Amino acid sequence: MDIEKNFRMVKIRDPETREEKIVTALRARFDSKCLDDTKYRKKHNLEKSTFSKLMARRVNGLKVRDFEGNTARIIKQLKKDGVWVGSLPWEIKEEVKDVC
């Protein structure tokens, strides 16, 4: 499933402390593009708590009902910037409904 490409856990080396840590693939791609959470959120007018939950795997976008809501807006922006990989979660959900 496409969503696993973003939320699987990967091991990275923290550039500041040189220690290995385990983060989501989404967080690793975001950091590899040298993006800063605060600047990114302010630039694109995104909500802080939802952004943090998405990066920490507590929100994944599968339950999005409002495509202009906070989670959907954040995921769409990450997709535009090449951080989100694969289909959008609500597109996957619609495909599954069509098959049944």
Short mmCIF file of C-alpha atoms in Angstrom, two decimals:
data_model
loop_
_atom_site.label_atom_id
_atom_site.label_comp_id
_atom_site.label_asym_id
_atom_site.label_seq_id
_atom_site.Cartn_x
_atom_site.Cartn_y
_atom_site.Cartn_z
CA MET A 1 0.00 0.00 0.00
CA ASP A 2 1.26 3.50 -0.87
CA ILE A 3 0.76 4.90 2.61
CA GLU A 4 3.37 2.50 4.00
CA LYS A 5 5.99 4.22 1.83
CA ASN A 6 5.55 7.33 3.96
CA PHE A 7 5.08 5.84 7.41
CA ARG A 8 7.52 2.94 7.54
CA MET A 9 10.27 3.42 10.09
CA VAL A 10 13.83 4.06 8.87
CA LYS A 11 17.15 4.50 10.63
CA ILE A 12 18.97 7.79 10.01
CA ARG A 13 22.00 9.53 11.45
CA ASP A 14 21.27 12.82 13.20
CA PRO A 15 23.59 15.42 11.57
CA GLU A 16 23.98 17.40 14.80
CA THR A 17 24.66 14.61 17.30
CA ARG A 18 25.90 11.96 14.82
CA GLU A 19 23.74 9.41 16.63
CA GLU A 20 21.44 7.01 14.83
CA LYS A 21 17.72 7.42 15.38
CA ILE A 22 14.58 5.81 13.99
CA VAL A 23 12.03 8.07 12.27
CA THR A 24 9.30 7.76 9.65
CA ALA A 25 10.32 7.77 6.00
CA LEU A 26 8.20 10.93 5.65
CA ARG A 27 10.26 12.70 8.34
CA ALA A 28 13.52 11.46 6.80
CA ARG A 29 12.59 12.83 3.35
CA PHE A 30 11.44 16.13 4.90
CA ASP A 31 14.73 16.50 6.78
CA SER A 32 16.83 15.43 3.77
CA LYS A 33 15.42 18.38 1.83
CA CYS A 34 16.79 20.64 4.62
CA LEU A 35 13.33 21.90 5.47
CA ASP A 36 12.62 23.46 8.87
CA ASP A 37 9.26 22.61 10.48
CA THR A 38 8.46 26.12 11.70
CA LYS A 39 9.46 27.94 8.52
CA TYR A 40 7.64 25.39 6.34
CA ARG A 41 4.43 25.63 8.38
CA LYS A 42 4.47 29.42 8.39
CA LYS A 43 5.28 29.66 4.68
CA HIS A 44 2.34 27.41 3.74
CA ASN A 45 0.04 28.49 6.62
CA LEU A 46 -0.28 24.98 8.10
CA GLU A 47 -1.52 24.04 11.58
CA LYS A 48 1.26 23.10 14.02
CA SER A 49 -0.42 20.28 15.96
CA THR A 50 -1.71 18.43 12.89
CA PHE A 51 1.66 18.79 11.16
CA SER A 52 3.45 17.33 14.20
CA LYS A 53 0.97 14.45 14.46
CA LEU A 54 1.44 13.62 10.77
CA MET A 55 5.21 13.57 11.09
CA ALA A 56 4.95 11.32 14.17
CA ARG A 57 2.52 8.79 12.54
CA ARG A 58 -0.39 9.69 14.82
CA VAL A 59 -2.39 10.93 11.81
CA ASN A 60 -2.15 9.28 8.40
CA GLY A 61 -4.86 10.87 6.27
CA LEU A 62 -7.01 7.76 5.81
CA LYS A 63 -9.96 9.28 7.68
CA VAL A 64 -9.99 12.57 5.76
CA ARG A 65 -13.54 13.68 4.99
CA ASP A 66 -12.92 17.36 4.31
CA PHE A 67 -10.42 17.73 1.46
CA GLU A 68 -9.76 21.33 2.50
CA GLY A 69 -9.17 20.41 6.16
CA ASN A 70 -5.84 20.66 7.98
CA THR A 71 -4.61 17.11 7.36
CA ALA A 72 -5.54 17.15 3.68
CA ARG A 73 -3.92 20.56 3.13
CA ILE A 74 -0.68 19.44 4.77
CA ILE A 75 -0.49 16.18 2.80
CA LYS A 76 -1.26 17.96 -0.49
CA GLN A 77 1.50 20.50 0.19
CA LEU A 78 4.00 17.77 1.10
CA LYS A 79 3.05 15.99 -2.15
CA LYS A 80 3.69 19.18 -4.17
CA ASP A 81 7.11 19.54 -2.54
CA GLY A 82 8.10 15.93 -3.24
CA VAL A 83 8.09 14.80 0.38
CA TRP A 84 4.91 12.66 0.22
CA VAL A 85 5.40 9.56 -1.98
CA GLY A 86 2.62 7.72 -3.79
CA SER A 87 -1.10 8.37 -3.94
CA LEU A 88 -2.96 10.58 -1.53
CA PRO A 89 -4.60 8.50 1.24
CA TRP A 90 -8.18 9.42 0.36
CA GLU A 91 -7.56 8.44 -3.29
CA ILE A 92 -6.46 4.98 -2.13
CA LYS A 93 -9.59 4.66 0.02
CA GLU A 94 -11.83 5.53 -2.96
CA GLU A 95 -10.10 2.92 -5.16
CA VAL A 96 -10.74 0.23 -2.54
CA LYS A 97 -14.44 1.16 -2.37
CA ASP A 98 -14.74 0.91 -6.17
CA VAL A 99 -13.30 -2.61 -6.22
CA CYS A 100 -15.77 -4.04 -3.68
#
